[in-house]
Coordinates of C-alpha atoms and ligand atoms in Angstrom, one line a residue:
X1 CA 8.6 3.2 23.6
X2 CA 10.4 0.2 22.1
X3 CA 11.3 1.1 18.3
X4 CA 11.3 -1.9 16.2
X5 CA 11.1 -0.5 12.9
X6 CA 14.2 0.0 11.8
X7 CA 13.4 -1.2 8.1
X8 CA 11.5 1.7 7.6
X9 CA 14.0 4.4 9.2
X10 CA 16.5 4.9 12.2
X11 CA 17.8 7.2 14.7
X12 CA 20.2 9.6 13.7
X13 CA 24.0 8.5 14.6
X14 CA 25.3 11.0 17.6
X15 CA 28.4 11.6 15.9
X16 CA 27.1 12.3 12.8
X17 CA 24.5 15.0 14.1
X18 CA 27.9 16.5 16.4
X19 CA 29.9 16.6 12.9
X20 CA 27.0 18.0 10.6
X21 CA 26.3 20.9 13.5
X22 CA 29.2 23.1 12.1
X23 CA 28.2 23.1 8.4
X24 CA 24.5 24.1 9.9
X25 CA 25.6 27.1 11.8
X26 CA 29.1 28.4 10.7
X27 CA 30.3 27.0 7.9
X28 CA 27.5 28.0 5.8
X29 CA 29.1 29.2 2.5
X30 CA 28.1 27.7 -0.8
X31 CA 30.7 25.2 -1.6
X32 CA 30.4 26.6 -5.4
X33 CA 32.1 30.1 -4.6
X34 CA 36.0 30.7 -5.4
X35 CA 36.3 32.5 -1.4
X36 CA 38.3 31.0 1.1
X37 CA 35.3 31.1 3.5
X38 CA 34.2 28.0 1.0
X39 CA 37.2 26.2 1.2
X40 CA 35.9 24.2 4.3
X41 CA 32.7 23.0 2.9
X42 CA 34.3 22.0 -0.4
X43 CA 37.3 19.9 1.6
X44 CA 33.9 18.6 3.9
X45 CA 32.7 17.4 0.5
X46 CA 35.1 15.7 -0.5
X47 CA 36.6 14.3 2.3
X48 CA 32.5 12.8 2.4
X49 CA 32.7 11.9 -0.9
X50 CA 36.6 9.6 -0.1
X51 CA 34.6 8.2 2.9
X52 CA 31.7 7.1 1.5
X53 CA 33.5 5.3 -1.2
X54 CA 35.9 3.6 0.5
X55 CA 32.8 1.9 2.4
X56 CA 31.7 -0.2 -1.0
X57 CA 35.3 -0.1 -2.3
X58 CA 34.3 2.6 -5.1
X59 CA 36.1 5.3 -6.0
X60 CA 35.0 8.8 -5.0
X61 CA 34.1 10.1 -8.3
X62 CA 31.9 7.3 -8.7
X63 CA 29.8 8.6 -5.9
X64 CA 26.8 11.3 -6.9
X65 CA 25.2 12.5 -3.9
X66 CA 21.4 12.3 -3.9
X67 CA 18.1 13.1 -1.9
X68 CA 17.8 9.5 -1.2
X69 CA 16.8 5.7 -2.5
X70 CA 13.8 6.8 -4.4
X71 CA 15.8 9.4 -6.3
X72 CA 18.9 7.1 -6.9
X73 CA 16.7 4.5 -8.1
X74 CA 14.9 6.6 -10.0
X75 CA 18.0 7.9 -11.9
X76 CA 19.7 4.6 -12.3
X77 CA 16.5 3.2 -13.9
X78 CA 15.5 6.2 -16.2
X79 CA 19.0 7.1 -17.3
X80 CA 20.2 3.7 -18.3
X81 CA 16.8 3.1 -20.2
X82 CA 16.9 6.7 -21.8
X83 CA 21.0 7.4 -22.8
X84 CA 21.1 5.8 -25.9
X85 CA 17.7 6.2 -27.3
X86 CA 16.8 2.5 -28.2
X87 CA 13.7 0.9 -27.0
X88 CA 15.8 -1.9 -25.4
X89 CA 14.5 -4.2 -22.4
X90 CA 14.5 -3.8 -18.7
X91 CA 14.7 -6.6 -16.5
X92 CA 13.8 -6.3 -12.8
X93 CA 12.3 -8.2 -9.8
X94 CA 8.7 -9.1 -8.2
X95 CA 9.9 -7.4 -5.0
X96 CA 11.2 -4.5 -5.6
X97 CA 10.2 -1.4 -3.5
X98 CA 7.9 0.7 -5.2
X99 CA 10.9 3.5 -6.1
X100 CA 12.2 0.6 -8.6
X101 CA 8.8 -0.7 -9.6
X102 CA 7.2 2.3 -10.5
X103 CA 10.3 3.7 -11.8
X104 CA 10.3 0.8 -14.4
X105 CA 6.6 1.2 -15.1
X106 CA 7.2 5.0 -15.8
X107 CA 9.5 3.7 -18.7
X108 CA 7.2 1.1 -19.7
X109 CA 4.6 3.3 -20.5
X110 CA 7.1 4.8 -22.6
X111 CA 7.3 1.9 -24.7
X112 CA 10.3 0.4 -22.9
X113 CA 10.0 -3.5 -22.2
X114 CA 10.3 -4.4 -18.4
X115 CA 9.7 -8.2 -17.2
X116 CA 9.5 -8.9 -13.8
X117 CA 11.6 -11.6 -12.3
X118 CA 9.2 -14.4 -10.0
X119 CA 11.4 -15.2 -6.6
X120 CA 11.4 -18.3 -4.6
X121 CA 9.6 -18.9 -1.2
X122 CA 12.2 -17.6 0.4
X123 CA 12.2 -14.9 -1.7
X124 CA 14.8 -15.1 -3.5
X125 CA 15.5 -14.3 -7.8
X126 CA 17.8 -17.3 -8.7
X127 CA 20.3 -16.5 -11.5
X128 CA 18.6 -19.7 -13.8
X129 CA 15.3 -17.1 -13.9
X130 CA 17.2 -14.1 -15.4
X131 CA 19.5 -16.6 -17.8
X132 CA 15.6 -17.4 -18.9
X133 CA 14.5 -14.1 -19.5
X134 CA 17.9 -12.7 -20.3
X135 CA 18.6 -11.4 -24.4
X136 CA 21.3 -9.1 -25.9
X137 CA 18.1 -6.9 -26.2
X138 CA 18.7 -6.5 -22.6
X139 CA 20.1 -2.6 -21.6
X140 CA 19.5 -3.2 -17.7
X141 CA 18.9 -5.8 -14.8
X142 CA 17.6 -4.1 -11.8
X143 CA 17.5 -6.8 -8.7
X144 CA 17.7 -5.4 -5.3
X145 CA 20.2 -6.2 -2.9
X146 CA 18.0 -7.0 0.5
X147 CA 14.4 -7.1 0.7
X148 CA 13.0 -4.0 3.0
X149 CA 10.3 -6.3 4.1
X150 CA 10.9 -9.7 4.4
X151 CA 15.5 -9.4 4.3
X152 CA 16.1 -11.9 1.7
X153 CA 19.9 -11.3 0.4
X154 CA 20.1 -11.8 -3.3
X155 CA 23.0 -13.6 -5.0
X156 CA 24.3 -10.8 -6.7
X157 CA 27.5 -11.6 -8.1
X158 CA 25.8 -14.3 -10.0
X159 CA 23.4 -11.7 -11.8
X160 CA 25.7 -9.3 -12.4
X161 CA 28.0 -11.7 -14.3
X162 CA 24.2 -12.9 -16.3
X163 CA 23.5 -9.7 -16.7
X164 CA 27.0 -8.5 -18.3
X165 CA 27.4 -11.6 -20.3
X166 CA 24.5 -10.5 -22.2
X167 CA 26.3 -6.7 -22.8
X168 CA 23.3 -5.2 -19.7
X169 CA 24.3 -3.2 -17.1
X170 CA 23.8 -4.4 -13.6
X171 CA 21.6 -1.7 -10.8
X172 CA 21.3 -3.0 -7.4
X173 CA 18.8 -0.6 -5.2
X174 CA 21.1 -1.5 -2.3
X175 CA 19.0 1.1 0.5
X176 CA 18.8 -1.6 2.9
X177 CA 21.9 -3.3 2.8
X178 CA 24.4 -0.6 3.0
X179 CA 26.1 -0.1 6.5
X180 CA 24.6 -3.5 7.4
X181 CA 26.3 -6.0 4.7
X182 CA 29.6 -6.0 3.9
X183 CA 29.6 -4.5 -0.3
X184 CA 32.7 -3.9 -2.1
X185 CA 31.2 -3.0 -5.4
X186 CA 34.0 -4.2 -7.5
X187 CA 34.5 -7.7 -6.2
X188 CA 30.9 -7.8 -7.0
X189 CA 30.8 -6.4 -10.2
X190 CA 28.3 -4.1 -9.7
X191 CA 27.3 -1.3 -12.2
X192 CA 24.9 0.9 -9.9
X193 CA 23.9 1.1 -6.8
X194 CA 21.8 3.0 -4.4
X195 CA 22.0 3.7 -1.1
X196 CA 19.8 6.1 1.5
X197 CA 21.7 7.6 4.7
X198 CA 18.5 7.3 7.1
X199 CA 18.8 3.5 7.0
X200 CA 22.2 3.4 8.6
X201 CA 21.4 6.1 11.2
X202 CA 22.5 9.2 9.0
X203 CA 19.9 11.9 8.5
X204 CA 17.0 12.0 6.1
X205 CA 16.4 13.0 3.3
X206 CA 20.2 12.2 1.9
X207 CA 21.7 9.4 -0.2
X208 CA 23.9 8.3 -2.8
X209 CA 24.1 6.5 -6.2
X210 CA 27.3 4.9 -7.1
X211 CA 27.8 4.4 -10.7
X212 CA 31.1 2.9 -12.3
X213 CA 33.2 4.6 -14.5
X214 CA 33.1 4.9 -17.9
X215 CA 29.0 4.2 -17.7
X216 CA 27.4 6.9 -19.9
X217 CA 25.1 8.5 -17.0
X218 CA 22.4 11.3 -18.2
X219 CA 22.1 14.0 -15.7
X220 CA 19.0 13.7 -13.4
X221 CA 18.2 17.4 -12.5
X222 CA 19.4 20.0 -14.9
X223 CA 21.0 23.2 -13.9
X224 CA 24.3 24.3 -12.1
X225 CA 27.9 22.2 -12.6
X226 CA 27.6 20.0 -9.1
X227 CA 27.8 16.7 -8.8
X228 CA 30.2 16.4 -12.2
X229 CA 27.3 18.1 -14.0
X230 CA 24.6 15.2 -13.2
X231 CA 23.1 16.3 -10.2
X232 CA 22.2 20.1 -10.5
X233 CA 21.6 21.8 -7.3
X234 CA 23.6 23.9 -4.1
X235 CA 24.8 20.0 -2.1
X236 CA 23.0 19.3 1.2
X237 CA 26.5 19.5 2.7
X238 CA 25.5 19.2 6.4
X239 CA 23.5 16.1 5.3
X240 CA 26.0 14.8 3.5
X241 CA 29.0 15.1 5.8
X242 CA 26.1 13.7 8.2
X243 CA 26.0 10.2 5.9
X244 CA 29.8 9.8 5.4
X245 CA 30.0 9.8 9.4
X246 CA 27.0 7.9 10.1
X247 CA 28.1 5.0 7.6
X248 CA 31.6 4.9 8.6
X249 CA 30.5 3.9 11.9
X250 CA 28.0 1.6 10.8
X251 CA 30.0 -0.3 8.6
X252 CA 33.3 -0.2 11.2
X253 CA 30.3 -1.8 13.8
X254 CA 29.0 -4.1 11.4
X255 CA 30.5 -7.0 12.6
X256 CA 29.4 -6.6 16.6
X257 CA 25.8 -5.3 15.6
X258 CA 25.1 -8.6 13.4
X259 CA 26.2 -10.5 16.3
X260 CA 24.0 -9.3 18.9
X261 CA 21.3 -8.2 16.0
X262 CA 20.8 -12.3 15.4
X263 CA 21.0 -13.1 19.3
X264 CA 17.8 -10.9 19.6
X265 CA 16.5 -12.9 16.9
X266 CA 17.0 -15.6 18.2
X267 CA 15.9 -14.8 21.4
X268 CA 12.4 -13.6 20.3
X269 CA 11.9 -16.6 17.9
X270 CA 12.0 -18.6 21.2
X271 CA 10.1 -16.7 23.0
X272 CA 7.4 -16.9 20.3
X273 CA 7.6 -20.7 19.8
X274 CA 7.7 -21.6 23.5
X275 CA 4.1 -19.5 23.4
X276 CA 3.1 -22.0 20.6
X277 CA 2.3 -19.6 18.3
X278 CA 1.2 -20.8 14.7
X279 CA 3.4 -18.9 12.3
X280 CA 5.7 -19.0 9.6
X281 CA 9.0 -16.8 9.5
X282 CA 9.6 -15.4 6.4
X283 CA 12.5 -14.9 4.2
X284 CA 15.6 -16.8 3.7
X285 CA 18.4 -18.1 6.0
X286 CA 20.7 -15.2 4.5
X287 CA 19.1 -11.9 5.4
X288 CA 20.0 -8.3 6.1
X289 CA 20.6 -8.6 10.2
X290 CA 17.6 -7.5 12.4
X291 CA 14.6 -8.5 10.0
X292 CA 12.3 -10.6 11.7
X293 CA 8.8 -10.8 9.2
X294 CA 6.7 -13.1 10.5
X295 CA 2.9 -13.9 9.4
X296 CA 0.6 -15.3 12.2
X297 CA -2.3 -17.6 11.3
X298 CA -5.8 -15.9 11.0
X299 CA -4.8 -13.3 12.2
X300 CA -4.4 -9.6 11.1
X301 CA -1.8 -7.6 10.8
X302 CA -3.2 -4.2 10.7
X303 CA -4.9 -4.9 14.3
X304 CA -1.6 -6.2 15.5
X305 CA 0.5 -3.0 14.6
X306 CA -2.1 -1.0 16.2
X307 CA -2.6 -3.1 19.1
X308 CA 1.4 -3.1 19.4
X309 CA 1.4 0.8 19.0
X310 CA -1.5 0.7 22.2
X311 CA 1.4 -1.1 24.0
X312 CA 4.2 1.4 22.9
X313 CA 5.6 -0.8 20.3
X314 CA 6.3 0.8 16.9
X315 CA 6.6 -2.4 14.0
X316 CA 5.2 -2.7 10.7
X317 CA 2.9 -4.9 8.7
X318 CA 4.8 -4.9 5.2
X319 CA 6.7 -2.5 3.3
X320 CA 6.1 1.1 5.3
X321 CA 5.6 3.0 2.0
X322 CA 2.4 0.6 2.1
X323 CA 0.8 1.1 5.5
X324 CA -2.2 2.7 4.2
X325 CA -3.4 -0.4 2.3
X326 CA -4.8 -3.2 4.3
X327 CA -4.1 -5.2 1.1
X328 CA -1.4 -8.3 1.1
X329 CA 2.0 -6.9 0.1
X330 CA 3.4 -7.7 -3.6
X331 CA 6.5 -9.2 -1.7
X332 CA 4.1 -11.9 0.5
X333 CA 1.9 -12.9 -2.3
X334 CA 5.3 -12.9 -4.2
X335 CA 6.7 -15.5 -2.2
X336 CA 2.9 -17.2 -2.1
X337 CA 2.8 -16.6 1.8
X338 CA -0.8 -19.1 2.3
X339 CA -3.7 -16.2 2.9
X340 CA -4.7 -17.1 6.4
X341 CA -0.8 -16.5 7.2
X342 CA -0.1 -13.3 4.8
X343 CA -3.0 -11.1 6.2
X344 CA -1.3 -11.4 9.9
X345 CA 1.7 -10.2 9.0
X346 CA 3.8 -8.2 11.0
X347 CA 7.4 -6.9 10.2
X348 CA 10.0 -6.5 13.2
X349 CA 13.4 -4.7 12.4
X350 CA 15.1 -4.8 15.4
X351 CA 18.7 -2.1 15.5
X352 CA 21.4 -1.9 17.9
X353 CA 19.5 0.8 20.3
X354 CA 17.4 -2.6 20.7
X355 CA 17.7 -5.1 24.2
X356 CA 16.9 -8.6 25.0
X357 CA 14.7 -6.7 27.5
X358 CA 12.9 -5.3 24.3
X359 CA 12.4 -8.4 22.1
X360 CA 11.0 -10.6 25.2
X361 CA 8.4 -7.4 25.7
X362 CA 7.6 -7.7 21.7
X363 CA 7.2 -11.2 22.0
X364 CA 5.4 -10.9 24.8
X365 CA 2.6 -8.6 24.2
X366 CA 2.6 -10.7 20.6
X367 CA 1.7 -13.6 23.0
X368 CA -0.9 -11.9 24.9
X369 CA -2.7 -10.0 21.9
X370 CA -2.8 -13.3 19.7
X371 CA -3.8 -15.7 23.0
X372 CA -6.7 -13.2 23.5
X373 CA -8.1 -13.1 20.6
Ligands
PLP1 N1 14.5 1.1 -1.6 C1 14.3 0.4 -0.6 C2 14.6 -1.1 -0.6 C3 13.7 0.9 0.6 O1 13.5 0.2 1.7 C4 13.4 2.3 0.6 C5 12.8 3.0 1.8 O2 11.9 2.4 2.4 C6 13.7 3.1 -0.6 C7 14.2 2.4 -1.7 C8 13.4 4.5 -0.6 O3 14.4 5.2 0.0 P1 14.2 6.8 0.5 O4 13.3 6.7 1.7 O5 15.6 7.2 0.9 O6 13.7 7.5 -0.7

């Protein structure tokens, strides 16, 4: 099998898996109790908690550990619009994933006023949109940080600084950039941010939401003291000593796996041309490394992923959250992708388990599936 959805999940990191094993089997006490026998799993904690932080140049209290992006997302969105119980505006983007989107229209049924940022063809929310949609009504901005389906990198230093100027706090739903972008939340300026463990090759299931000092935060899940009284609940500690291990090693790789990541790229953008395919890449020049979403004319992307599949090739046609609908995704007719290119659609993530050998076999059996038909 080639794997070339790595958009929608990864393999767990080796290291990580060897360093959760102990807190599976052994060290199994409750880091809550006052016994020594919980002394490990409280250090394991922490020492996680120091790890993960120093990754986004955060501080470790400013780390509350999560069950993943949709949660974190979920609790930057409904606490910022709920903490000071005003009815003031939410700003966010076209093409969010659905854990923002339907976060914000959760709240906007609630009588909270969200607007939807438009993006460029390239996908992309340009600072000049939120300046026009931007008012000291405003309590959040809510732009991600990479597109899960097309990559697009948005300039988020720029929106912050929009964003702040007007007295609104700044969430980034960061899932798919963290471990494969550098992201030092302070130089950024960044308010929130969420982050999932499975998409840097940590285990499932497990995530984070960083959230800057001094921000009034309401607590998502109410119950025991964890988490500094946000986050009620015994900590996933295996998990999470899983994710501080599995992002260190993504992030201290970064460099090498973007380097070979866009050689594949490149190499299977080649490949594809030299066939004399008609398609268009989507997307823009600056992307999270790896993404390849292209959109093939008349043809259809539900029959390509399964055709793919026959061939033992696992991609995707849009966002994976939204493989059961045959319908185009909100982030191609976002970008206006022409309809007989958006409907063939398919979305390659390629990771560093990935080979040359595996991108010419992608391109390949692209070529001989879209030749035939
Ligand atoms: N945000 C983005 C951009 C994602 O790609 C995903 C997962 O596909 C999520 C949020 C949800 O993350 P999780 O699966 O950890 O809930």
């Amino acid at each position: 099998m080639i794997y070339a959805d790595h958009a929608a999940t990864t393999k767990l990191d080796e290291a990580a898996f060897e360093a959760m094993k102990p807190f599976l089997l052994e060290e199994y006490g409750n880091a809550s109790q006052p016994y020594s026998f919980s002394r490990k799993i409280k250090k394991a904690l922490k020492t996680s908690r120091e790890s993960i932080a120093a990754c986004i140049n955060a501080e470790p209290e400013e780390i509350y550990f999560t069950s993943g992006g949709t949660e974190s997302d979920n609790w930057a969105i409904k606490s910022s619009a709920f903490v000071h119980g005003d009815l003031r505006a939410i700003i966010t983007s076209e093409i969010e994933h659905h854990a923002v989107l339907n976060a914000c229209a959760a709240v906007e049924r609630m009588g909270f006023p969200v607007a939807y940022l438009p993006v460029d063809s390239d996908g992309i929310v340009h600072p000049s949109y939120l300046k026009e949609n931007i008012s000291d009504n405003t309590k959040l901005v809510s732009v991600m940080f990479a597109n899960n389906e097309i990559g697009s990198v948005q300039p988020i230093k720029e929106l912050c600084e929009i964003a702040h100027r007007h007295g609104a706090l700044f969430h980034t739903d960061a899932v798919q950039a963290v471990g494969h972008l550098p992201i030092d939340v302070k130089a950024l300026g960044i308010d929130m941010l969420s982050a999932s463990a499975h998409k840097f090759n940590g285990p499932k299931g497990i995530g984070f939401l960083f959230v800057k000092k001094g921000i009034n935060l309401l607590p998502f899940i109410d119950g025991g003291a964890q988490e500094f009284r946000k986050r009620a609940g015994t900590e996933n500690v295996a998990s999470i000593v899983g994710m501080a291990v599995a992002l260190k090693n993504s992030c201290s790789r970064m460099i090498e796996t973007t380097q070979k990541l866009q050689r594949l790229e490149k190499c299977l953008l080649q490949e594809l041309k030299a066939a004399k395919l008609d398609f268009i890449l989507n997307g823009s020049y600056l992307k999270t490394p790896g993404n390849v979403s292209l959109s093939f004319k008349n043809a259809d992307g539900e029959m390509l992923l399964h055709r793919l599949d026959l061939m033992g090739i696992c991609v995707s046609t849009g966002s994976a959250c939204d493989s059961t609908t045959t319908n185009v995704s909100h982030v191609l007719q976002a970008i206006k992708v022409p309809n007989e290119y958006a409907k063939g659609t398919v979305r390659i993530t390629l990771g560093c388990e990935n080979t040359e050998e595996d991108v010419l076999k992608i391109a390949k059996s692209l070529e001989k599936i879209l030749q035939r038909h």
